[in-house]
Protein backbone atom coordinates (compact mmCIF):
# COMPACT_ATOMS: atom_id res chain seq x y z
CA UNK A 1 0.00 0.00 0.00
CA UNK A 2 1.16 3.54 -0.72
CA UNK A 3 1.46 6.18 1.97
CA UNK A 4 -0.96 9.05 1.51
CA UNK A 5 0.90 12.27 0.75
CA UNK A 6 -0.72 14.98 2.84
CA UNK A 7 -1.41 18.33 1.20
CA UNK A 8 -2.08 20.05 4.52
CA UNK A 9 0.18 22.85 5.73
CA UNK A 10 -0.15 22.62 9.51
CA UNK A 11 1.48 26.04 9.86
CA UNK A 12 -1.03 27.81 7.65
CA UNK A 13 -3.47 30.38 9.02
CA UNK A 14 -6.46 28.33 7.88
CA UNK A 15 -5.22 25.19 9.67
CA UNK A 16 -4.45 27.10 12.86
CA UNK A 17 -7.85 28.87 12.80
CA UNK A 18 -9.71 25.59 12.27
CA UNK A 19 -7.70 23.91 15.02
CA UNK A 20 -8.52 26.71 17.46
CA UNK A 21 -12.23 26.51 16.62
CA UNK A 22 -12.28 22.73 16.90
CA UNK A 23 -10.45 22.71 20.22
CA UNK A 24 -13.13 25.00 21.60
CA UNK A 25 -15.75 22.44 20.53
CA UNK A 26 -13.63 19.64 22.01
CA UNK A 27 -13.23 21.46 25.33
CA UNK A 28 -17.01 21.90 25.50
CA UNK A 29 -17.44 18.18 24.85
CA UNK A 30 -14.90 17.24 27.52
CA UNK A 31 -16.49 19.55 30.09
CA UNK A 32 -19.98 18.19 29.41
CA UNK A 33 -18.69 14.64 29.69
CA UNK A 34 -16.79 15.44 32.89
CA UNK A 35 -19.81 17.06 34.54
CA UNK A 36 -21.92 14.04 33.60
CA UNK A 37 -19.47 11.45 34.94
CA UNK A 38 -17.86 13.27 37.89
CA UNK A 39 -20.67 13.70 40.43
CA UNK A 40 -18.68 12.89 43.57
CA UNK A 41 -20.22 15.60 45.73
CA UNK A 42 -23.88 14.95 44.92
CA UNK A 43 -25.94 13.80 47.91
CA UNK A 44 -27.13 10.62 46.17
CA UNK A 45 -23.53 9.65 45.41
CA UNK A 46 -22.39 10.34 48.98
CA UNK A 47 -25.26 8.24 50.42
CA UNK A 48 -24.42 5.42 48.01
CA UNK A 49 -20.79 5.42 49.19
CA UNK A 50 -21.83 5.58 52.87
CA UNK A 51 -23.66 2.28 52.40
CA UNK A 52 -20.34 0.69 51.44
CA UNK A 53 -21.33 0.40 47.78
CA UNK A 54 -19.09 1.10 44.81
CA UNK A 55 -20.22 3.43 42.03
CA UNK A 56 -21.22 1.88 38.70
CA UNK A 57 -18.04 2.89 36.86
CA UNK A 58 -15.91 1.77 39.83
CA UNK A 59 -17.57 -1.64 39.63
CA UNK A 60 -16.81 -1.86 35.92
CA UNK A 61 -13.16 -0.87 36.44
CA UNK A 62 -12.73 -3.73 38.91
CA UNK A 63 -14.54 -6.20 36.65
CA UNK A 64 -12.45 -5.72 33.50
CA UNK A 65 -8.87 -6.97 33.11
CA UNK A 66 -6.22 -4.64 34.58
CA UNK A 67 -4.75 -2.07 32.17
CA UNK A 68 -7.37 -2.71 29.51
CA UNK A 69 -9.74 -0.04 28.14
CA UNK A 70 -13.48 0.13 28.62
CA UNK A 71 -15.34 1.46 25.57
CA UNK A 72 -18.36 3.26 27.03
CA UNK A 73 -21.43 3.88 24.89
CA UNK A 74 -23.66 6.96 24.94
CA UNK A 75 -22.21 8.61 28.05
CA UNK A 76 -24.24 11.75 27.22
CA UNK A 77 -27.56 9.93 26.82
CA UNK A 78 -30.47 12.08 28.02
CA UNK A 79 -28.20 15.15 28.01
CA UNK A 80 -30.25 18.37 28.33
CA UNK A 81 -33.42 16.34 28.92
CA UNK A 82 -35.39 15.98 32.17
CA UNK A 83 -33.53 19.04 33.49
CA UNK A 84 -30.37 16.87 33.38
CA UNK A 85 -31.61 14.78 36.30
CA UNK A 86 -30.69 11.52 34.50
CA UNK A 87 -26.95 11.75 33.70
CA UNK A 88 -25.97 9.04 31.20
CA UNK A 89 -29.66 8.03 31.39
CA UNK A 90 -28.86 6.33 34.71
CA UNK A 91 -27.10 3.36 33.14
CA UNK A 92 -23.55 2.59 32.00
CA UNK A 93 -23.04 0.33 28.97
CA UNK A 94 -19.97 -0.62 26.99
CA UNK A 95 -17.37 -3.19 25.98
CA UNK A 96 -14.63 -4.40 28.33
CA UNK A 97 -12.28 -7.39 28.40
CA UNK A 98 -12.72 -10.03 31.13
CA UNK A 99 -10.11 -12.81 31.18
CA UNK A 100 -9.29 -11.96 27.58
CA UNK A 101 -12.88 -12.10 26.38
CA UNK A 102 -14.60 -9.01 24.91
CA UNK A 103 -17.71 -8.58 27.04
CA UNK A 104 -20.79 -6.36 26.94
CA UNK A 105 -21.35 -4.78 30.37
CA UNK A 106 -24.62 -3.17 31.52
CA UNK A 107 -24.44 -1.44 34.93
CA UNK A 108 -27.30 0.41 36.59
CA UNK A 109 -26.38 3.67 38.33
CA UNK A 110 -28.40 3.67 41.55
CA UNK A 111 -27.32 7.24 42.31
CA UNK A 112 -29.60 8.40 39.47
CA UNK A 113 -33.21 8.18 40.68
CA UNK A 114 -32.49 4.79 42.28
CA UNK A 115 -31.35 3.34 38.96
CA UNK A 116 -34.87 3.56 37.53
CA UNK A 117 -35.54 3.43 33.80
CA UNK A 118 -36.74 6.29 31.61
CA UNK A 119 -37.17 6.00 27.85
CA UNK A 120 -33.49 6.68 27.15
CA UNK A 121 -32.38 4.14 29.78
CA UNK A 122 -34.45 1.52 27.98
CA UNK A 123 -32.91 2.48 24.63
CA UNK A 124 -29.38 2.18 26.03
CA UNK A 125 -30.06 -1.18 27.65
CA UNK A 126 -31.70 -2.64 24.52
CA UNK A 127 -29.02 -1.19 22.24
CA UNK A 128 -26.32 -2.83 24.39
CA UNK A 129 -28.05 -6.20 24.14
CA UNK A 130 -28.30 -5.77 20.35
CA UNK A 131 -24.54 -5.23 20.19
CA UNK A 132 -24.01 -8.35 22.33
CA UNK A 133 -26.25 -10.45 20.08
CA UNK A 134 -24.82 -9.20 16.79
CA UNK A 135 -21.24 -9.81 17.91
CA UNK A 136 -21.88 -12.87 20.11
CA UNK A 137 -20.44 -11.22 23.23
CA UNK A 138 -20.90 -12.53 26.79
CA UNK A 139 -23.03 -10.13 28.81
CA UNK A 140 -22.70 -9.02 32.44
CA UNK A 141 -25.60 -7.23 34.14
CA UNK A 142 -24.57 -5.26 37.22
CA UNK A 143 -28.06 -4.81 38.67
CA UNK A 144 -28.91 -1.98 41.05
CA UNK A 145 -32.27 -0.66 39.91
CA UNK A 146 -35.72 0.21 41.18
CA UNK A 147 -37.25 -0.78 37.82
CA UNK A 148 -39.34 1.55 35.68
CA UNK A 149 -39.47 5.26 36.52
CA UNK A 150 -43.20 5.34 37.26
CA UNK A 151 -43.88 8.95 36.15
CA UNK A 152 -42.58 7.92 32.70
CA UNK A 153 -44.46 4.60 32.61
CA UNK A 154 -46.22 5.30 29.29
CA UNK A 155 -42.80 5.59 27.60
CA UNK A 156 -41.13 2.55 29.17
CA UNK A 157 -43.67 -0.23 29.51
CA UNK A 158 -45.94 -1.22 26.61
CA UNK A 159 -44.18 -0.93 23.26
CA UNK A 160 -42.11 -3.42 21.30
CA UNK A 161 -38.71 -2.10 22.35
CA UNK A 162 -39.66 -1.06 25.88
CA UNK A 163 -38.90 -2.78 29.21
CA UNK A 164 -40.13 -6.22 28.19
CA UNK A 165 -37.61 -6.36 25.35
CA UNK A 166 -34.82 -6.94 27.90
CA UNK A 167 -36.13 -10.37 28.74
CA UNK A 168 -37.04 -11.24 25.16
CA UNK A 169 -33.43 -10.46 24.22
CA UNK A 170 -32.11 -12.47 27.16
CA UNK A 171 -34.10 -15.50 26.04
CA UNK A 172 -32.83 -15.18 22.46
CA UNK A 173 -29.24 -14.66 23.60
CA UNK A 174 -29.46 -17.74 25.79
CA UNK A 175 -30.77 -19.79 22.86
CA UNK A 176 -27.80 -18.62 20.78
CA UNK A 177 -25.36 -19.77 23.45
CA UNK A 178 -24.34 -16.28 24.56
CA UNK A 179 -23.32 -16.40 28.25
CA UNK A 180 -25.12 -13.98 30.59
CA UNK A 181 -24.09 -13.33 34.18
CA UNK A 182 -25.98 -11.12 36.65
CA UNK A 183 -24.53 -9.48 39.74
CA UNK A 184 -27.35 -8.18 41.96
CA UNK A 185 -25.73 -5.34 43.88
CA UNK A 186 -28.84 -3.51 45.00
CA UNK A 187 -32.53 -3.45 44.26
CA UNK A 188 -33.94 -5.72 41.54
CA UNK A 189 -37.67 -5.14 41.49
CA UNK A 190 -40.83 -6.12 39.57
CA UNK A 191 -40.12 -7.05 35.91
CA UNK A 192 -36.45 -6.32 36.58
CA UNK A 193 -36.33 -9.48 38.69
CA UNK A 194 -36.29 -11.45 35.43
CA UNK A 195 -32.81 -10.09 34.56
CA UNK A 196 -31.05 -12.32 37.14
CA UNK A 197 -33.68 -15.04 36.85
CA UNK A 198 -32.98 -15.38 33.11
CA UNK A 199 -29.19 -15.26 33.40
CA UNK A 200 -26.94 -18.33 33.24
CA UNK A 201 -25.51 -17.60 36.68
CA UNK A 202 -26.47 -14.99 39.27
CA UNK A 203 -24.46 -13.49 42.12
CA UNK A 204 -26.16 -11.52 44.90
CA UNK A 205 -24.56 -9.29 47.54
CA UNK A 206 -25.29 -9.88 51.24
CA UNK A 207 -27.63 -7.35 52.92
CA UNK A 208 -27.51 -5.24 49.78
CA UNK A 209 -28.97 -7.12 46.85
CA UNK A 210 -32.69 -7.93 46.72
CA UNK A 211 -34.80 -9.66 44.09
CA UNK A 212 -38.59 -9.67 44.13
CA UNK A 213 -41.52 -9.40 41.73
CA UNK A 214 -43.35 -7.18 44.19
CA UNK A 215 -41.62 -5.18 46.92
CA UNK A 216 -42.75 -4.82 50.55
CA UNK A 217 -45.16 -1.90 49.85
CA UNK A 218 -46.88 -3.83 47.05
CA UNK A 219 -47.04 -7.02 49.14
CA UNK A 220 -48.70 -5.14 51.99
CA UNK A 221 -51.16 -3.42 49.64
CA UNK A 222 -52.05 -6.69 47.88
CA UNK A 223 -52.06 -9.16 50.78
CA UNK A 224 -51.76 -7.20 54.02
CA UNK A 225 -48.53 -9.05 54.81
CA UNK A 226 -45.76 -6.99 56.40
CA UNK A 227 -42.27 -8.10 55.41
CA UNK A 228 -38.84 -6.50 55.08
CA UNK A 229 -36.98 -6.35 51.79
CA UNK A 230 -34.31 -8.70 53.15
CA UNK A 231 -36.92 -11.24 54.37
CA UNK A 232 -38.75 -11.04 51.06
CA UNK A 233 -35.88 -11.37 48.63
CA UNK A 234 -32.43 -10.88 50.15
CA UNK A 235 -29.24 -12.76 49.41
CA UNK A 236 -29.81 -15.38 52.09
CA UNK A 237 -33.33 -16.13 50.80
CA UNK A 238 -32.34 -16.51 47.17
CA UNK A 239 -29.15 -18.54 47.70
CA UNK A 240 -30.49 -20.93 50.36
CA UNK A 241 -34.29 -21.10 49.87
CA UNK A 242 -35.57 -20.02 46.44
CA UNK A 243 -32.49 -20.83 44.35
CA UNK A 244 -33.07 -17.73 42.22
CA UNK A 245 -29.41 -16.74 42.83
CA UNK A 246 -26.41 -19.05 42.71
CA UNK A 247 -23.59 -17.24 44.52
CA UNK A 248 -23.58 -15.39 47.87
CA UNK A 249 -21.19 -12.42 47.98
CA UNK A 250 -20.05 -10.52 51.05
CA UNK A 251 -19.76 -7.16 49.25
CA UNK A 252 -19.33 -5.57 45.81
CA UNK A 253 -15.67 -6.55 45.48
CA UNK A 254 -16.36 -10.17 46.40
CA UNK A 255 -19.24 -10.31 43.90
CA UNK A 256 -17.00 -8.96 41.12
CA UNK A 257 -14.31 -11.50 42.01
CA UNK A 258 -16.86 -14.32 41.71
CA UNK A 259 -17.96 -13.00 38.30
CA UNK A 260 -14.38 -12.95 37.06
CA UNK A 261 -13.96 -16.52 38.29
CA UNK A 262 -17.01 -17.57 36.30
CA UNK A 263 -15.44 -16.13 33.15
CA UNK A 264 -12.52 -18.51 33.55
CA UNK A 265 -14.94 -21.38 32.85
CA UNK A 266 -16.55 -19.92 29.73
CA UNK A 267 -15.95 -21.74 26.46
CA UNK A 268 -13.45 -20.27 24.00
CA UNK A 269 -15.26 -20.25 20.67
CA UNK A 270 -13.72 -20.09 17.22
CA UNK A 271 -13.56 -16.55 15.85
CA UNK A 272 -13.92 -15.10 12.37
CA UNK A 273 -10.53 -15.33 10.66
CA UNK A 274 -8.91 -12.09 9.50
CA UNK A 275 -5.48 -11.46 8.02
CA UNK A 276 -4.17 -9.36 10.91
CA UNK A 277 -0.74 -7.76 10.58
CA UNK A 278 1.51 -6.00 13.08
CA UNK A 279 0.02 -2.67 14.17
CA UNK A 280 1.73 0.57 13.21
CA UNK A 281 1.08 4.16 14.23
CA UNK A 282 -0.07 6.59 11.51
CA UNK A 283 2.78 8.43 9.77
CA UNK A 284 0.93 11.72 10.38
CA UNK A 285 0.02 12.86 13.89
CA UNK A 286 -3.65 12.08 14.67
CA UNK A 287 -3.84 15.33 16.67
CA UNK A 288 -3.63 17.14 13.33
CA UNK A 289 -7.26 16.04 12.86
CA UNK A 290 -8.18 18.99 15.08
CA UNK A 291 -7.03 21.35 12.35
CA UNK A 292 -8.66 19.36 9.53
CA UNK A 293 -12.08 18.34 10.92
CA UNK A 294 -14.77 20.49 9.25
CA UNK A 295 -15.98 23.06 11.76
CA UNK A 296 -17.58 25.03 8.91
CA UNK A 297 -19.43 22.38 6.91
CA UNK A 298 -19.51 24.66 3.86
CA UNK A 299 -15.74 24.24 3.49
CA UNK A 300 -14.61 21.15 1.61
CA UNK A 301 -12.32 18.65 3.35
CA UNK A 302 -10.36 15.99 1.47
CA UNK A 303 -11.27 12.82 3.36
CA UNK A 304 -7.88 11.32 2.45
CA UNK A 305 -6.40 13.75 5.00
CA UNK A 306 -8.70 12.22 7.63
CA UNK A 307 -7.78 8.69 6.58
CA UNK A 308 -4.05 9.50 6.64
CA UNK A 309 -4.21 10.30 10.35
CA UNK A 310 -6.25 7.24 11.25
CA UNK A 311 -4.80 4.20 9.48
CA UNK A 312 -1.60 2.23 10.05
CA UNK A 313 1.44 3.94 8.53
CA UNK A 314 -0.96 6.37 6.78
CA UNK A 315 -0.98 3.77 3.97
CA UNK A 316 -4.03 3.42 1.76
CA UNK A 317 -4.67 1.29 -1.31
CA UNK A 318 -7.16 3.49 -3.12
CA UNK A 319 -9.76 1.91 -5.41
CA UNK A 320 -10.90 3.80 -8.55
CA UNK A 321 -8.89 6.85 -7.51
CA UNK A 322 -9.56 8.67 -10.82
CA UNK A 323 -13.25 7.80 -11.12
CA UNK A 324 -16.16 9.48 -9.29
CA UNK A 325 -13.92 11.62 -7.06
CA UNK A 326 -16.70 12.71 -4.70
CA UNK A 327 -16.29 9.42 -2.88
CA UNK A 328 -13.00 7.89 -1.74
CA UNK A 329 -12.74 4.10 -1.49
CA UNK A 330 -9.86 1.80 -0.64
CA UNK A 331 -8.19 -0.63 1.74
CA UNK A 332 -6.04 0.01 4.81
CA UNK A 333 -5.26 -1.38 8.27
CA UNK A 334 -6.26 -0.04 11.65
CA UNK A 335 -4.12 -1.39 14.50
CA UNK A 336 -3.32 -4.37 12.30
CA UNK A 337 -6.93 -5.15 11.32
CA UNK A 338 -7.80 -4.98 7.61
CA UNK A 339 -10.52 -2.45 6.77
CA UNK A 340 -12.26 -1.19 3.65
CA UNK A 341 -12.98 2.54 3.78
CA UNK A 342 -15.72 4.54 2.05
CA UNK A 343 -15.38 8.28 2.68
CA UNK A 344 -17.29 11.27 1.36
CA UNK A 345 -15.55 13.94 -0.68
CA UNK A 346 -18.69 15.73 -1.85
CA UNK A 347 -22.21 15.09 -3.08
CA UNK A 348 -23.26 11.65 -4.40
CA UNK A 349 -23.68 11.38 -8.19
CA UNK A 350 -24.76 8.29 -10.16
CA UNK A 351 -21.17 7.26 -10.81
CA UNK A 352 -20.35 7.87 -7.12
CA UNK A 353 -23.09 5.49 -6.07
CA UNK A 354 -21.94 2.84 -8.56
CA UNK A 355 -18.36 3.14 -7.32
CA UNK A 356 -19.55 2.77 -3.72
CA UNK A 357 -21.69 -0.28 -4.52
CA UNK A 358 -18.80 -1.90 -6.43
CA UNK A 359 -16.46 -1.40 -3.47
CA UNK A 360 -18.98 -2.85 -1.00
CA UNK A 361 -19.10 -5.96 -3.20
CA UNK A 362 -15.31 -6.23 -3.05
CA UNK A 363 -15.31 -6.01 0.75
CA UNK A 364 -18.06 -8.60 1.18
CA UNK A 365 -16.41 -11.03 -1.26
CA UNK A 366 -13.11 -10.73 0.65
CA UNK A 367 -14.61 -10.74 4.16
CA UNK A 368 -13.19 -7.33 5.06
CA UNK A 369 -15.05 -4.99 7.47
CA UNK A 370 -16.13 -1.59 6.11
CA UNK A 371 -15.65 1.84 7.67
CA UNK A 372 -17.95 4.62 6.46
CA UNK A 373 -16.59 8.12 7.04
CA UNK A 374 -19.55 10.46 6.67
CA UNK A 375 -19.43 14.08 5.57
CA UNK A 376 -22.32 14.06 3.17
CA UNK A 377 -24.87 16.60 1.95
CA UNK A 378 -26.84 13.92 0.08
CA UNK A 379 -27.49 12.89 -3.52
CA UNK A 380 -27.33 15.37 -6.40
CA UNK A 381 -30.70 16.83 -7.46
CA UNK A 382 -31.99 18.35 -10.70
CA UNK A 383 -33.66 17.41 -13.99
CA UNK A 384 -30.43 16.31 -15.68
CA UNK A 385 -29.59 13.85 -12.92
CA UNK A 386 -33.13 12.50 -12.54
CA UNK A 387 -33.20 11.82 -16.29
CA UNK A 388 -29.91 9.94 -15.97
CA UNK A 389 -31.36 7.72 -13.25
CA UNK A 390 -29.83 9.00 -10.01
CA UNK A 391 -32.59 7.23 -8.04
CA UNK A 392 -31.84 3.92 -9.76
CA UNK A 393 -28.09 4.18 -9.25
CA UNK A 394 -28.41 5.44 -5.70
CA UNK A 395 -30.62 2.45 -4.98
CA UNK A 396 -27.77 0.12 -6.00
CA UNK A 397 -25.53 1.67 -3.34
CA UNK A 398 -28.29 1.44 -0.73
CA UNK A 399 -28.94 -2.21 -1.72
CA UNK A 400 -25.28 -3.09 -1.34
CA UNK A 401 -24.88 -1.39 2.05
CA UNK A 402 -28.12 -2.83 3.45
CA UNK A 403 -27.19 -6.40 2.55
CA UNK A 404 -23.48 -6.33 3.33
CA UNK A 405 -22.95 -8.88 6.10
CA UNK A 406 -19.39 -7.93 6.93
CA UNK A 407 -19.22 -5.66 9.99
CA UNK A 408 -19.94 -2.02 9.17
CA UNK A 409 -18.68 0.88 11.28
CA UNK A 410 -19.74 4.48 10.79
CA UNK A 411 -18.08 7.70 11.94
CA UNK A 412 -19.73 11.05 11.21
CA UNK A 413 -16.80 13.48 11.00
CA UNK A 414 -18.77 16.29 9.36
CA UNK A 415 -22.35 16.53 8.11
CA UNK A 416 -24.81 13.70 7.63
CA UNK A 417 -27.81 14.83 5.64
CA UNK A 418 -30.67 13.31 3.70
CA UNK A 419 -30.49 10.00 1.88
CA UNK A 420 -26.71 10.28 1.93
CA UNK A 421 -26.96 9.22 5.58
CA UNK A 422 -28.64 6.01 4.46
CA UNK A 423 -26.22 5.11 1.66
CA UNK A 424 -23.31 5.77 4.01
CA UNK A 425 -24.55 3.27 6.63
CA UNK A 426 -26.52 5.52 8.93
CA UNK A 427 -28.24 4.09 12.00
CA UNK A 428 -31.06 2.55 9.95
CA UNK A 429 -28.51 0.36 8.14
CA UNK A 430 -27.26 -1.44 11.24
CA UNK A 431 -23.59 -0.51 11.50
CA UNK A 432 -22.03 -2.46 14.37
CA UNK A 433 -21.08 0.91 15.92
CA UNK A 434 -21.82 4.53 14.96
CA UNK A 435 -19.95 7.46 16.49
CA UNK A 436 -19.93 11.22 15.93
CA UNK A 437 -17.25 13.85 16.34
CA UNK A 438 -18.20 16.93 18.42
CA UNK A 439 -18.50 19.09 15.28
CA UNK A 440 -20.86 16.68 13.51
CA UNK A 441 -24.35 17.58 12.34
CA UNK A 442 -27.19 15.27 11.36
CA UNK A 443 -30.63 16.09 9.92
CA UNK A 444 -32.87 15.46 6.93
CA UNK A 445 -31.12 18.37 5.18
CA UNK A 446 -29.06 21.41 6.08
CA UNK A 447 -30.78 24.31 7.82
CA UNK A 448 -30.27 26.71 4.91
CA UNK A 449 -31.79 24.25 2.43
CA UNK A 450 -34.69 23.47 4.77
CA UNK A 451 -35.39 27.19 5.25
CA UNK A 452 -35.35 27.84 1.49
CA UNK A 453 -37.68 24.90 0.82
CA UNK A 454 -40.20 25.82 3.52
CA UNK A 455 -40.20 29.50 2.59
CA UNK A 456 -40.82 28.61 -1.06
CA UNK A 457 -43.71 26.33 -0.06
CA UNK A 458 -45.21 29.15 2.02
CA UNK A 459 -44.79 31.62 -0.84
CA UNK A 460 -46.52 29.24 -3.24
CA UNK A 461 -49.42 28.77 -0.82
CA UNK A 462 -49.89 32.52 -0.48
CA UNK A 463 -49.50 33.09 -4.21
CA UNK A 464 -52.31 30.60 -4.89
CA UNK A 465 -54.54 32.79 -2.70
CA UNK A 466 -53.44 35.95 -4.46
CA UNK A 467 -51.24 37.07 -1.56
CA UNK A 468 -47.57 37.86 -1.18
CA UNK A 469 -45.18 37.00 1.65
CA UNK A 470 -43.73 40.04 3.41
CA UNK A 471 -39.97 40.31 3.83
CA UNK A 472 -40.25 40.50 7.63
CA UNK A 473 -42.23 37.26 7.60
CA UNK A 474 -39.61 35.63 5.36
CA UNK A 475 -36.79 36.74 7.66
CA UNK A 476 -38.58 35.57 10.82
CA UNK A 477 -39.49 32.20 9.33
CA UNK A 478 -35.93 31.67 8.09
CA UNK A 479 -34.49 32.59 11.49
CA UNK A 480 -36.77 30.15 13.35
CA UNK A 481 -36.00 27.30 10.93
CA UNK A 482 -32.25 27.88 11.12
CA UNK A 483 -32.37 27.91 14.93
CA UNK A 484 -34.44 24.71 14.99
CA UNK A 485 -32.10 22.86 12.61
CA UNK A 486 -29.00 24.11 14.43
CA UNK A 487 -30.36 22.80 17.73
CA UNK A 488 -31.84 19.52 16.49
CA UNK A 489 -28.95 18.80 14.13
CA UNK A 490 -26.20 18.96 16.75
CA UNK A 491 -24.21 15.95 17.88
CA UNK A 492 -25.51 16.49 21.43
CA UNK A 493 -29.15 16.33 20.34
CA UNK A 494 -28.39 13.07 18.54
CA UNK A 495 -26.41 11.41 21.30
CA UNK A 496 -28.93 12.42 23.99
CA UNK A 497 -31.54 10.37 22.09
CA UNK A 498 -29.12 7.48 21.40
CA UNK A 499 -29.24 7.92 17.63
CA UNK A 500 -25.53 7.10 17.81
CA UNK A 501 -23.26 5.18 20.19
CA UNK A 502 -21.57 8.29 21.49
CA UNK A 503 -19.55 11.40 20.69
CA UNK A 504 -15.82 10.74 20.53
CA UNK A 505 -12.56 12.69 20.41
CA UNK A 506 -11.19 12.34 16.83
CA UNK A 507 -7.83 11.17 18.20
CA UNK A 508 -9.61 8.19 19.84
CA UNK A 509 -11.31 7.11 16.59
CA UNK A 510 -8.54 4.73 15.58
CA UNK A 511 -8.50 2.96 18.96
CA UNK A 512 -12.29 2.72 19.12
CA UNK A 513 -12.53 1.26 15.62
CA UNK A 514 -9.87 -1.35 16.44
CA UNK A 515 -11.87 -2.36 19.54
CA UNK A 516 -14.98 -2.57 17.38
CA UNK A 517 -13.35 -4.86 14.84
CA UNK A 518 -11.92 -7.04 17.63
CA UNK A 519 -15.42 -7.27 19.07
CA UNK A 520 -16.97 -8.19 15.71
CA UNK A 521 -14.83 -11.27 15.06
CA UNK A 522 -16.32 -13.10 18.06
CA UNK A 523 -19.07 -14.31 15.73
CA UNK A 524 -18.43 -15.72 12.25
CA UNK A 525 -19.96 -13.51 9.60
CA UNK A 526 -22.85 -14.71 7.47
CA UNK A 527 -22.38 -14.89 3.72
CA UNK A 528 -23.69 -11.80 1.92
CA UNK A 529 -26.57 -12.23 -0.49
CA UNK A 530 -27.71 -9.33 -2.63
CA UNK A 531 -31.19 -8.87 -4.05
CA UNK A 532 -32.29 -7.30 -7.34
CA UNK A 533 -30.22 -4.38 -8.61
CA UNK A 534 -32.28 -2.30 -11.07
CA UNK A 535 -30.11 -1.98 -14.20
């Protein structure tokens, strides 16, 4: 593979100005993340510690192998919602390594409304289970939850992907031979009691963990019986009488130790084979991404400059380099793992879509994962392009991406607008992981375009009635639309609603993608079958 030759002058005024602007965005991201995670002085956290309990992230740090990373998902879930009373949506999810095995970890945060579930908590929990199923990862549930957040019951109970989906997923995971271990470290109430009951093995902490379908208040209301939580469903009851739990732990640390011991007995299954080579750092400094990442989405960015600071040795075997230049395709390695890369360099034309579809076919035939680097305004529009069949050719790209059964990973490093989001493996196309940079934007179209479209529609409506739109009305409508799209298109709006798997620092992209590929090879990939491509 040839090393990409960078055309960036890191000493130029434009680079320095972009770097300064991006670092401001990055500092905002880091501060918002810090304030979400670091809550040491909050009363709920202090009470939790006084009870001798570890915090959710402390529990995870003890569970995973020493000196190994934990890839946390959606740490800013529910950000700027519910008056920020549900930091991280009250649940921590992510991938860690336990005795050498990549593992999906779900840990309730009891310092957030008693670990109860709002809509976003449900989405995080279900999304984590989906990742475990798709990649055949063992799953550990660190349970410390009061169940559904009752004021939000209409949003957490009845629908297909609400609370009941946890147990449906657990049953399906069990049938597929995916190990599931529960550690009950606090309350485990009502429907939540099925989490440990449906796990392969369950650990419960003495005088701390409780499991019951109905808690003491409900028992008294229903039967008149007065009983304590410990008498009803404590560790002693469930390890010596009911058999709902299998292991009795003295405290959090003991429970985590037992869980790690269990992992020593798990079967080592054959992984998907990949031609992995020795890892190599990029030739160009990844921190230079701060000066390249598009802060102003109107300014073009050559995606090769992004790739050069992400892949091993900055080497890239480009495919169809001279054809359809608004998309860049080719092969590289990330921390030794082979990867096919599809990156935007402008709007999608018919030939761009055909080039993208062709490259997806190459990756699927060679069993190579695909990375989609999104900075896309969408497909080209206009009479000339419709007559040439842009819809037909775009459909080929969408077909190929939808049916590709090699692992897909998506990083939005700029804009993600319209149907371009779909062709470039947006959330609807099931990438194994999807991350956004702090500068990223995502919406059905850009704010300016949306404002122009809606103003024209309004003008046409008034014209049909013999009226004319006043300039003040045009200006006010445009202002309100731009503000709406700026707010709803931000990376924070997206990540708060778990439309992605988190916002990441560009420098961490390489490491996160390598962890994603390592995760994906735990399950052998199905053969890709394509449907009908309209010719």
